Amino acid sequence: MSDLVLEARRVADIEEAEHEVYVPDPGVVEHSYIKDPDAFYAESVKDIPAFWESQAEGLDWYKKWDRVLDDSRAPFYRWFVGGKTNIVLNALDRHVKTWRKNKLALIWEGEPGDSRTMSYYALNREVNKFSNVLRGMGVKKGDRVTIYMGRIPEIMVAMLACAKIGAIHSVVFGGFSENALGDRIEDAQSRVLITQDGNWLRGKVIDLKTIVDAAIRRSPVVEKVIVVQRANNAVNMEAGRDFWYHDLMSLPIAMTSSETEVMEATDPLYMLYTSGSTGKPKGLVHLHGGYQVGIASTLKYAFDVSDEDRWWCAADPGWVTGHSYIVYAPLILGLTSFMYEGAPNFPYPDRWWQLIAKYGISHFYTAPTAIRGLMRFGPAWPKRHDLSTLKVLGTVGEPINPEAWRWYYRYVGQNRCPVIDTWWQTETGAFMITPTPARALKPGSATRPFPGIVADVVDENGESTEADQEGFLVIKHPWPAMLAGIYGDPDRYVNTYWGKFPGVYLAGDAARKDADGYFWVIGRIDDVINVSGHRLGTAEIESALVSHPAVAEAAAIGLPDEVKGQGIHCWVLLRNGYQASDALAEDLKLHVRREISPIASPDKIYFPSTLPKTRSGKIMRRVLKARALGMAEGDVSTLEE
Ligand code: WTA
């Protein structure tokens, strides 16, 4: 299908969906924590700090806060100031003192079919032991530890052990290449790195350790590497630098008891890199206190989870969705989570549906791109399995097209499970615009803001737009799980998020509100591409391209893609002496994969003779996009070409 037809179909689909309302089942409403979403919301925003304070009361603190919200150094807002806590106090310590110590915290299945379980007691024991190992290696409060792993239980152990001793974890998604990993190690100045010998994906072992070795050669900041044995992969172990996790865990130093570090509510918990419009990925920082309050309340209310449920967030722990809703929030709520190592369509496109049936999953949370990918194989695959344990479904990462929403609702949710479309960002830490199960749904709309969140759509002057008018998605009041800043770059934090409208957080998305006040997120307004729910900056892709000897200049844009949401299209000007060819295009794709990650691999490479530029020399990506879609080029008065 041509890009233009695809785009037209998407728009028509959304127009239809606006009038398609799914009223919640009375049974769902009865079971829901929030029975009347509008009334609950109205109450929550009468006094926003008081609302979040009431949420914080439900968690454990070593010492309660002096002030709920400190805005004296805005936009560096700080929550629960003076409070003392540690997210591990709520995620583990408080549970092992109750009956929950015998409850399963984690059920895990590997791609080859092997499985493991861990009770809260067992998880806490492993975390304690590993926290002692880290301390023994000299890791202290405030030190940064890089984690580069796949979906195995030890990634949770590693993150929690860091948090327990007050170290700041920096998890790098296991799909990133050596260069991307090296940049992140260097920016964070991590002296310790935790990885594994390999992880299973689509029948093959991904050799993470070899990538780590190459990254450290580039960025020799790392002094110690801890390697979890997962895949019996023969890896190079450098004496004095590399240690097996299981060897360390059997040393006397790995005692089963360990003190949880008492942290200020405003101390950093982790940093996580994400792409922006320009330059290198930025390390966003989240804090112990407000973050735990935000993620726990959002998961509880948006999904109506309780003790008897089995929660499966099918994201990767390497992204914010995994941090908030695989690792921390489910543990804080004392839930049983399921984690799966492999891909959804291997060996067959019903692997996920089979796992839902096998483990009796009640809540399932994934991304639109995965749904679209599985939808292509037809409804026979989900129909083959007993999905009757499911109660609530969710999606995240990009706008879900109504067609995919309906398929998910019909064939996975069997016309009875609400689809919770959660809009949020690495920056926001927790859901911002999302239905709760008792809300009437429209396919493709994230519906309305979560309680305590003031979201709006505004025009260029910061005024709220009329119904159905597109504008900037903004947040008008600080919220507890908000990012604290960008690691080492306070100015960039202020300019990126608070520079356009004073006192108002600019999300970087375009959106509109319909006549019912429902939000329809359209997509990024900046040079960020959303490929299969993964955020990539055009600048990163372009700088990877120009690092190839054949490339003089490059421009990358996202264009509609049936499965991935957006595909990456690149226009490349060659240096003298190089000829455009299919072979060169393939080589450039491979080069980007190696430089960043397979997820950044361009779908199409074009070799034009010029690029549309402004007179000041900036490439006009907007014009490239309009041309590719056969649409009007808009204002081209500044075009030099
Ligand atoms: C997009 C992922 C529409 C959006 C949690 C945002 C969405 C970016 C949705 C953040 C949604 C995420 N509907 N768009 N439900 N969820 N997005 O930081 O463009 O990886 O700005 O966080 O994803 O991506 P990030």
XYZ file of C-alpha atoms and ligand atoms in Angstrom:
666
model
C 0.000 0.000 0.000
C 1.320 3.465 -0.777
C 2.130 5.818 2.084
C -0.599 8.173 0.944
C -3.333 5.518 0.927
C -2.167 4.330 4.332
C -2.347 7.830 5.757
C -5.822 8.461 4.285
C -7.095 5.170 5.673
C -5.766 5.977 9.117
C -7.494 9.364 9.151
C -10.850 7.931 7.987
C -10.622 5.222 10.635
C -10.159 7.805 13.407
C -13.056 9.954 12.190
C -15.341 6.964 12.414
C -14.055 5.941 15.847
C -14.920 9.269 17.417
C -18.577 8.300 17.345
C -18.025 4.744 18.445
C -18.529 4.535 22.195
C -17.980 1.399 24.286
C -19.965 1.680 27.481
C -18.453 -0.317 30.357
C -20.060 -3.518 31.505
C -21.957 -3.120 34.835
C -19.792 -5.906 36.280
C -16.644 -3.955 35.445
C -18.018 -0.794 37.052
C -19.017 -2.645 40.181
C -15.534 -4.104 40.547
C -13.795 -0.809 39.785
C -12.017 1.304 42.418
C -13.320 4.390 40.629
C -17.020 3.926 39.899
C -17.701 7.452 38.711
C -14.577 8.664 36.889
C -15.775 12.243 36.301
C -16.755 12.828 39.905
C -13.521 11.255 41.162
C -11.477 13.447 38.833
C -13.303 16.629 39.812
C -12.637 15.889 43.471
C -8.942 15.106 42.845
C -8.158 18.425 41.187
C -9.828 20.608 43.818
C -6.576 20.375 45.778
C -3.953 18.531 43.764
C -1.212 18.252 46.420
C -3.842 16.997 48.877
C -4.934 14.321 46.399
C -1.370 13.061 45.949
C -0.748 13.292 49.655
C -3.676 10.959 50.254
C -2.105 8.539 47.760
C 1.274 8.783 49.516
C -0.371 7.908 52.839
C -0.966 4.416 51.500
C 2.790 3.756 51.237
C 5.481 3.249 53.885
C 7.901 6.026 54.781
C 10.731 6.071 57.324
C 9.672 9.636 57.972
C 6.741 11.579 56.514
C 7.339 14.677 54.392
C 7.375 18.276 55.614
C 5.924 19.610 52.376
C 3.970 17.781 49.672
C 5.064 20.019 46.800
C 7.951 22.446 46.805
C 7.728 24.800 43.827
C 10.241 27.336 45.095
C 12.805 26.320 42.437
C 10.329 25.759 39.600
C 10.500 24.109 37.141
C 12.630 21.901 39.400
C 9.536 20.851 41.331
C 10.136 18.530 44.262
C 7.564 16.255 45.910
C 7.323 14.982 49.492
C 10.221 17.148 50.571
C 11.705 16.154 53.910
C 10.233 12.658 53.588
C 12.509 9.657 54.027
C 11.880 6.451 52.148
C 13.313 3.977 49.652
C 11.262 2.485 46.857
C 12.485 -0.950 48.029
C 10.879 -0.332 51.416
C 7.552 -0.401 49.556
C 8.403 -2.903 46.834
C 9.857 -5.615 49.101
C 10.547 -4.805 52.742
C 6.960 -4.219 53.758
C 5.680 -7.339 51.979
C 8.108 -9.800 53.552
C 6.763 -8.789 56.943
C 3.278 -9.993 55.965
C 1.614 -13.065 54.470
C 2.751 -11.810 51.090
C 6.227 -13.175 51.714
C 4.838 -16.502 50.529
C 3.080 -15.017 47.525
C 4.657 -15.260 44.096
C 6.238 -11.988 43.043
C 7.346 -13.317 39.682
C 6.501 -16.129 37.306
C 8.976 -16.278 34.472
C 9.205 -18.316 31.301
C 12.227 -18.452 29.018
C 11.888 -18.615 25.281
C 12.966 -22.283 25.112
C 10.146 -23.088 27.587
C 12.094 -23.291 30.848
C 10.424 -21.549 33.765
C 11.123 -20.169 37.234
C 9.129 -18.586 40.004
C 10.119 -16.335 42.880
C 8.104 -15.577 45.985
C 8.432 -12.177 47.627
C 10.609 -13.941 50.167
C 12.909 -15.371 47.488
C 13.109 -12.144 45.511
C 13.943 -10.216 48.661
C 16.626 -12.762 49.572
C 18.271 -12.469 46.138
C 18.097 -8.683 46.244
C 19.651 -8.650 49.713
C 22.459 -10.945 48.643
C 23.163 -8.986 45.494
C 23.032 -5.657 47.311
C 25.787 -6.993 49.579
C 27.792 -8.056 46.532
C 27.495 -4.557 45.064
C 28.484 -2.965 48.362
C 31.431 -5.356 48.492
C 32.529 -4.033 45.113
C 32.554 -0.554 46.546
C 29.275 0.664 45.032
C 27.928 3.477 47.183
C 24.883 5.696 47.407
C 24.747 7.989 44.364
C 27.043 5.814 42.179
C 25.725 4.959 38.731
C 25.452 1.307 37.708
C 24.729 0.371 34.089
C 22.506 -2.654 33.468
C 22.457 -4.233 29.998
C 20.312 -7.351 30.014
C 17.380 -9.162 28.467
C 14.114 -10.193 30.090
C 15.279 -12.508 32.859
C 14.505 -12.346 36.604
C 18.016 -11.129 37.436
C 17.374 -7.783 35.743
C 14.779 -7.153 38.443
C 17.183 -8.319 41.125
C 19.876 -6.018 39.761
C 17.635 -2.937 39.593
C 16.191 -3.522 43.066
C 19.625 -4.180 44.592
C 20.890 -0.857 43.220
C 17.855 0.973 44.588
C 18.243 -0.750 47.935
C 21.748 0.628 48.471
C 20.929 4.032 46.987
C 22.911 3.517 43.778
C 21.396 4.992 40.602
C 20.694 2.395 37.952
C 20.980 3.189 34.283
C 19.336 0.397 32.332
C 20.243 0.306 28.653
C 17.806 -1.651 26.468
C 19.447 -4.946 25.417
C 18.751 -4.162 21.752
C 21.164 -1.233 21.650
C 24.493 -1.581 19.878
C 27.961 -1.192 21.360
C 28.183 2.470 20.407
C 24.868 3.427 21.948
C 25.800 1.446 25.080
C 29.265 3.039 25.207
C 27.816 6.569 24.979
C 25.452 5.869 27.848
C 28.176 4.316 30.026
C 30.332 7.333 29.445
C 27.621 9.917 30.094
C 26.673 8.162 33.350
C 30.295 7.407 34.301
C 29.372 3.924 35.511
C 32.198 1.969 37.066
C 30.119 -1.185 37.427
C 28.103 -2.888 34.703
C 25.728 -5.842 35.015
C 24.998 -8.034 31.998
C 24.422 -11.644 30.971
C 26.169 -14.151 28.721
C 23.328 -13.967 26.236
C 19.560 -14.044 25.939
C 17.203 -16.044 23.808
C 15.346 -14.324 21.020
C 13.637 -16.084 18.110
C 15.617 -19.273 18.556
C 18.980 -17.546 18.709
C 21.224 -16.369 21.504
C 21.924 -12.640 21.433
C 25.501 -12.290 22.567
C 25.182 -9.386 25.009
C 28.593 -9.904 26.611
C 30.492 -9.415 23.345
C 28.643 -6.130 22.815
C 29.576 -5.105 26.357
C 33.248 -5.904 25.708
C 33.226 -3.709 22.605
C 31.397 -0.887 24.412
C 33.961 -0.911 27.224
C 36.825 -0.761 24.729
C 35.222 2.447 23.486
C 34.343 3.826 26.913
C 36.852 2.416 29.383
C 35.111 3.869 32.433
C 33.842 0.472 33.573
C 36.049 -1.312 36.098
C 33.888 -4.287 37.030
C 31.484 -6.387 34.988
C 29.052 -8.844 36.552
C 27.784 -11.529 34.185
C 24.650 -13.580 34.772
C 24.820 -17.010 33.168
C 21.659 -17.496 31.164
C 22.385 -19.048 27.797
C 25.484 -21.186 28.419
C 27.145 -19.006 25.871
C 30.935 -19.233 25.719
C 31.992 -15.694 26.535
C 35.281 -13.982 27.109
C 35.822 -13.296 30.827
C 38.579 -10.830 31.510
C 40.463 -11.674 34.702
C 40.139 -9.012 37.387
C 37.333 -7.211 35.542
C 34.621 -9.763 34.765
C 32.888 -11.883 37.419
C 30.142 -14.475 37.203
C 27.033 -13.477 39.114
C 26.639 -16.988 40.536
C 30.222 -17.018 41.819
C 29.719 -13.708 43.598
C 26.367 -14.806 44.998
C 28.004 -17.828 46.646
C 30.675 -15.804 48.449
C 30.332 -15.266 52.211
C 29.870 -11.554 51.555
C 26.528 -12.291 49.851
C 24.645 -12.460 53.138
C 20.899 -12.856 53.083
C 20.274 -9.859 55.298
C 20.911 -6.327 54.163
C 19.930 -2.881 55.366
C 17.848 -0.778 53.006
C 19.474 2.629 52.618
C 17.312 5.406 54.034
C 16.872 7.873 51.166
C 15.487 11.351 50.931
C 12.250 11.322 48.927
C 14.088 13.620 46.515
C 17.159 11.383 46.036
C 17.605 9.867 42.564
C 16.418 6.313 41.967
C 17.430 5.870 38.354
C 18.345 7.484 35.095
C 17.048 6.357 31.755
C 18.126 7.600 28.350
C 15.588 8.751 25.831
C 15.714 10.457 22.465
C 14.939 14.097 21.939
C 14.813 16.441 18.968
C 18.470 17.234 18.840
C 21.789 15.913 19.945
C 22.540 12.856 21.986
C 19.973 10.944 24.008
C 19.391 12.538 27.378
C 19.551 10.773 30.727
C 16.256 11.508 32.455
C 16.326 11.267 36.229
C 13.557 9.894 38.472
C 13.471 10.120 42.280
C 12.493 7.666 45.024
C 9.575 9.486 46.685
C 7.174 11.009 44.170
C 7.826 8.354 41.563
C 6.678 5.495 43.800
C 3.467 7.346 44.608
C 2.713 8.095 40.945
C 3.338 4.623 39.582
C 1.510 2.754 42.337
C -1.670 4.854 42.129
C -1.810 4.806 38.355
C -1.432 1.040 38.075
C -3.983 0.406 40.785
C -6.704 2.680 39.437
C -6.156 2.389 35.693
C -6.131 -1.408 35.698
C -8.182 -2.244 38.801
C -5.589 -4.738 39.980
C -5.832 -6.609 43.252
C -4.115 -9.415 45.144
C -5.663 -12.321 43.263
C -4.572 -11.036 39.850
C -1.762 -12.025 37.523
C -0.258 -9.025 35.820
C 1.679 -9.183 32.557
C 3.324 -6.090 31.138
C 4.908 -7.402 27.944
C 7.283 -4.459 27.497
C 11.012 -4.667 28.093
C 12.491 -3.660 31.462
C 14.917 -1.513 29.436
C 12.222 1.074 28.673
C 10.293 3.251 31.091
C 7.224 1.037 30.740
C 9.275 -1.810 32.146
C 10.794 0.277 34.930
C 7.441 1.561 36.140
C 5.083 -1.285 35.314
C 7.178 -4.473 35.184
C 9.498 -3.830 38.084
C 8.381 -1.197 40.572
C 4.607 -0.615 40.557
C 3.509 -4.279 40.518
C 5.837 -5.041 43.431
C 4.685 -2.021 45.409
C 1.107 -3.258 44.966
C 2.152 -6.785 46.001
C 1.038 -8.335 42.716
C 2.145 -11.504 40.998
C 3.785 -10.575 37.689
C 4.593 -12.676 34.693
C 7.671 -12.075 32.539
C 8.482 -13.733 29.221
C 11.938 -13.746 27.687
C 11.186 -14.145 23.986
C 9.306 -12.631 21.063
C 5.493 -12.790 20.579
C 5.614 -14.535 17.220
C 8.143 -17.265 17.852
C 7.879 -20.126 17.107
C 4.254 -19.335 16.144
C 2.131 -16.177 16.288
C 0.176 -17.488 19.281
C 3.052 -17.620 21.738
C 1.544 -14.803 23.870
C -1.998 -16.178 23.765
C -0.676 -19.583 24.784
C 1.135 -18.015 27.773
C -1.969 -16.061 28.836
C -3.913 -19.319 28.921
C -1.126 -21.323 30.562
C -0.595 -18.909 33.466
C -4.120 -17.525 33.782
C -3.091 -13.928 33.135
C -5.763 -11.439 34.224
C -4.229 -8.156 33.040
C -2.248 -7.793 29.842
C -0.426 -4.637 28.750
C 1.382 -4.241 25.420
C 2.034 -1.862 22.502
C -0.074 -1.153 19.381
C 2.745 -2.292 17.121
C 2.667 -5.771 18.666
C -1.102 -5.942 18.238
C -0.860 -4.894 14.596
C 1.914 -7.422 14.037
C -0.140 -10.284 15.505
C -3.366 -9.102 13.856
C -1.828 -9.851 10.464
C -1.913 -13.561 11.255
C -5.671 -13.462 11.807
C -8.018 -14.160 14.740
C -7.679 -17.934 14.513
C -4.520 -17.743 16.644
C -6.036 -16.084 19.723
C -9.286 -18.041 19.241
C -7.398 -21.278 19.683
C -6.667 -20.470 23.351
C -8.732 -20.083 26.499
C -8.403 -16.391 27.304
C -11.239 -16.347 29.817
C -8.983 -15.303 32.726
C -8.372 -11.896 31.144
C -10.101 -8.955 32.805
C -8.406 -5.793 31.576
C -6.175 -5.054 28.568
C -3.859 -2.114 28.025
C -1.720 -0.419 25.395
C 1.090 2.124 25.385
C 3.781 3.659 23.235
C 2.004 5.317 20.330
C -1.494 6.175 19.194
C -3.415 2.949 18.671
C -5.293 2.959 15.386
C -8.983 2.161 15.891
C -8.744 -0.919 13.674
C -6.100 -2.483 15.930
C -8.035 -1.405 19.034
C -11.167 -3.203 17.814
C -9.242 -6.357 16.977
C -7.612 -6.355 20.410
C -10.975 -5.735 22.120
C -12.799 -8.371 20.087
C -10.380 -11.248 19.756
C -8.151 -10.909 22.799
C -10.575 -9.229 25.190
C -13.561 -11.192 23.849
C -15.748 -8.077 23.787
C -15.720 -7.802 27.565
C -12.306 -6.492 28.710
C -11.802 -2.724 28.716
C -8.806 -1.538 26.665
C -6.822 0.934 28.752
C -4.958 3.181 26.311
C -2.355 4.901 28.482
C -0.668 8.059 27.219
C 2.543 8.903 29.030
C 6.282 9.322 28.508
C 9.674 8.451 29.954
C 9.556 11.981 31.340
C 6.194 11.620 33.061
C 7.173 8.375 34.828
C 3.555 7.249 35.112
C 0.266 7.279 33.144
C -1.048 10.793 32.491
C -4.032 10.429 30.184
C -5.795 7.112 30.488
C -9.192 5.627 31.040
C -9.959 3.778 34.235
C -12.080 0.661 33.617
C -15.431 2.281 34.407
C -14.968 4.979 31.755
C -16.771 4.795 28.392
C -14.158 4.116 25.699
C -13.592 5.291 22.143
C -11.148 3.240 20.062
C -7.981 5.261 19.497
C -8.510 7.789 22.285
C -6.616 7.685 25.588
C -9.832 9.328 26.898
C -9.245 11.755 29.781
C -6.529 12.726 32.260
C -5.821 10.522 35.264
C -6.977 11.944 38.622
C -4.697 14.727 39.850
C -3.368 15.407 36.338
C -4.226 18.619 34.507
C -3.714 18.020 30.792
C -4.795 20.315 27.985
C -4.376 21.070 24.303
C -3.249 24.617 23.562
C -2.469 26.789 20.556
C 0.692 28.731 19.731
C -0.267 31.364 22.353
C -0.877 28.837 25.071
C -4.687 29.221 24.913
C -6.860 26.112 25.123
C -7.989 25.070 21.664
C -11.590 24.641 20.606
C -13.042 21.133 20.366
C -11.430 19.106 17.566
C -8.683 21.675 16.980
C -5.193 20.305 16.876
C -2.629 21.836 19.227
C 0.192 21.199 21.688
C -0.381 18.636 24.409
C 0.617 20.201 27.731
C 0.436 19.489 31.465
C -0.542 22.460 33.577
C 0.270 21.312 37.096
C 3.285 19.341 38.361
C 2.736 15.679 39.230
C 4.652 13.382 41.605
C 6.245 10.931 39.129
C 7.595 13.723 36.942
C 11.214 13.708 35.828
C 13.534 15.584 38.165
C 15.778 16.758 35.352
C 18.278 15.672 32.721
C 21.452 14.142 34.093
C 24.179 16.769 33.987
C 22.200 19.239 31.861
C 19.763 21.433 33.834
C 19.452 24.027 31.060
C 18.312 21.449 28.557
C 15.605 20.348 30.995
C 14.302 23.885 31.383
C 14.428 24.703 27.671
C 13.019 21.457 26.320
C 10.036 21.104 28.605
C 9.289 24.485 30.153
C 10.623 26.951 27.584
C 7.636 27.355 25.286
C 4.880 28.209 27.763
C 6.061 29.461 31.186
C 5.019 27.190 34.055
C 3.541 24.651 31.664
C 5.077 21.296 30.705
C 5.357 20.779 26.946
C 5.019 17.084 26.137
C 6.225 17.283 22.542
C 3.062 15.682 21.152
C 0.294 17.112 19.018
C -3.240 16.270 20.119
C -6.836 17.394 19.993
C -9.771 17.136 22.357
C -13.173 16.185 21.024
C -16.515 17.608 22.129
C -16.622 15.114 25.035
C -13.221 16.281 26.266
C -11.581 13.042 25.097
C -7.947 13.391 24.050
C -6.715 12.105 20.695
C -2.944 12.067 20.587
C -1.700 12.581 17.054
C 2.048 12.132 17.393
C 5.287 13.968 18.012
C 5.680 17.598 16.998
C 9.454 17.436 17.196
C 12.018 15.412 15.293
C 11.317 12.255 17.221
C 10.209 9.174 15.302
C 8.107 6.510 16.983
C 9.022 3.132 15.474
C 7.155 0.198 16.984
C 6.683 2.268 20.118
C 10.429 2.977 20.364
C 11.494 6.600 20.502
C 14.267 7.581 18.112
C 15.636 11.021 17.313
C 16.149 11.870 13.655
C 19.430 13.492 14.760
C 20.739 10.155 16.075
C 19.928 8.355 12.838
C 21.396 11.141 10.737
C 24.607 11.277 12.726
C 24.940 7.493 12.398
C 24.541 7.861 8.622
C 27.093 10.641 8.244
C 29.631 8.572 10.184
C 29.702 6.276 7.118
C 32.525 7.186 4.685
C 30.151 7.426 1.698
C 27.761 9.934 3.257
C 28.085 13.702 3.086
C 24.667 14.661 4.436
C 21.544 12.869 5.564
C 17.961 13.587 6.550
C 15.685 11.083 8.292
C 11.914 11.260 8.748
C 9.148 8.931 9.901
C 6.426 7.931 7.438
C 3.326 5.839 8.146
C 3.950 2.090 8.343
C 1.208 -0.481 8.576
C 2.756 -2.476 11.429
C 5.404 -0.295 13.026
C 3.330 2.898 13.186
C 6.178 4.782 11.580
C 8.955 3.587 9.313
C 12.314 5.319 8.925
C 12.971 6.944 5.541
C 16.356 8.525 4.862
C 17.586 10.865 2.174
C 21.331 10.692 1.699
C 23.733 12.928 -0.231
C 26.870 11.012 -1.186
C 30.443 12.195 -1.069
C 32.348 12.591 -4.319
C 33.489 9.299 -5.721
C 30.564 7.254 -4.368
C 27.769 5.883 -6.547
C 24.202 5.264 -5.429
C 23.332 1.555 -5.551
C 21.135 -1.020 -3.821
C 24.241 -2.522 -2.302
C 25.239 0.820 -0.796
C 21.707 1.320 0.558
C 21.924 -2.099 2.254
C 25.332 -1.260 3.637
C 24.006 2.009 5.103
C 21.110 0.202 6.769
C 23.554 -2.248 8.313
C 25.740 0.625 9.428
C 22.849 2.284 11.320
C 21.971 -1.044 12.942
C 25.543 -1.355 14.163
C 25.800 2.260 15.287
C 22.503 2.446 17.184
C 20.344 -0.659 17.176
C 18.363 -2.912 14.833
C 15.257 -0.921 15.813
C 16.831 2.149 14.159
C 17.480 0.417 10.847
C 16.125 2.566 7.969
C 13.277 1.088 5.922
C 14.158 3.059 2.813
C 17.199 4.972 1.680
C 16.940 7.470 -1.160
C 19.846 9.111 -2.979
C 18.614 12.516 -4.218
C 20.931 15.071 -5.806
C 19.905 17.842 -3.372
C 18.053 18.220 -0.069
C 15.424 20.907 0.641
C 17.100 23.407 2.954
C 16.380 26.770 4.473
C 18.658 29.623 3.507
C 20.387 29.204 6.820
C 21.179 25.638 5.805
C 18.730 23.658 7.936
C 17.246 20.616 6.270
C 13.464 20.985 5.948
C 12.230 17.544 6.960
C 8.671 18.841 6.789
C 9.081 19.361 3.048
C 10.529 15.886 2.552
C 7.547 14.459 4.378
C 5.004 16.439 2.393
C 6.638 15.396 -0.868
C 6.763 11.753 0.131
C 3.072 11.812 1.055
C 2.117 13.799 -2.027
C 0.731 16.569 0.163
C 1.054 20.344 -0.044
C 4.499 21.543 0.922
C 3.172 24.347 3.109
C 5.164 27.525 3.614
C 8.353 27.147 1.590
C 9.314 30.805 1.529
C 12.513 30.024 3.408
C 13.416 27.205 1.033
C 16.756 27.670 -0.660
C 16.763 24.707 -3.048
C 3.967 8.299 22.426
C 6.513 5.484 26.558
C -0.415 7.965 21.841
C 3.908 9.812 22.523
C 5.637 5.305 27.802
C 4.872 10.115 23.643
C 1.591 7.597 22.894
C 5.930 9.073 23.443
C 0.945 6.782 23.849
C 6.651 8.715 24.702
C -0.461 6.574 23.722
C 3.054 6.907 24.324
N -1.084 7.177 22.695
N 0.897 8.178 21.898
N -1.150 5.788 24.552
N 1.896 6.376 24.725
N 2.905 7.637 23.212
O 9.145 8.125 26.323
O 4.365 10.355 21.305
O 9.124 5.894 25.107
O 5.389 11.420 23.595
O 7.348 6.550 26.756
O 5.238 7.924 22.936
O 7.508 7.624 24.488
P 8.370 7.030 25.663
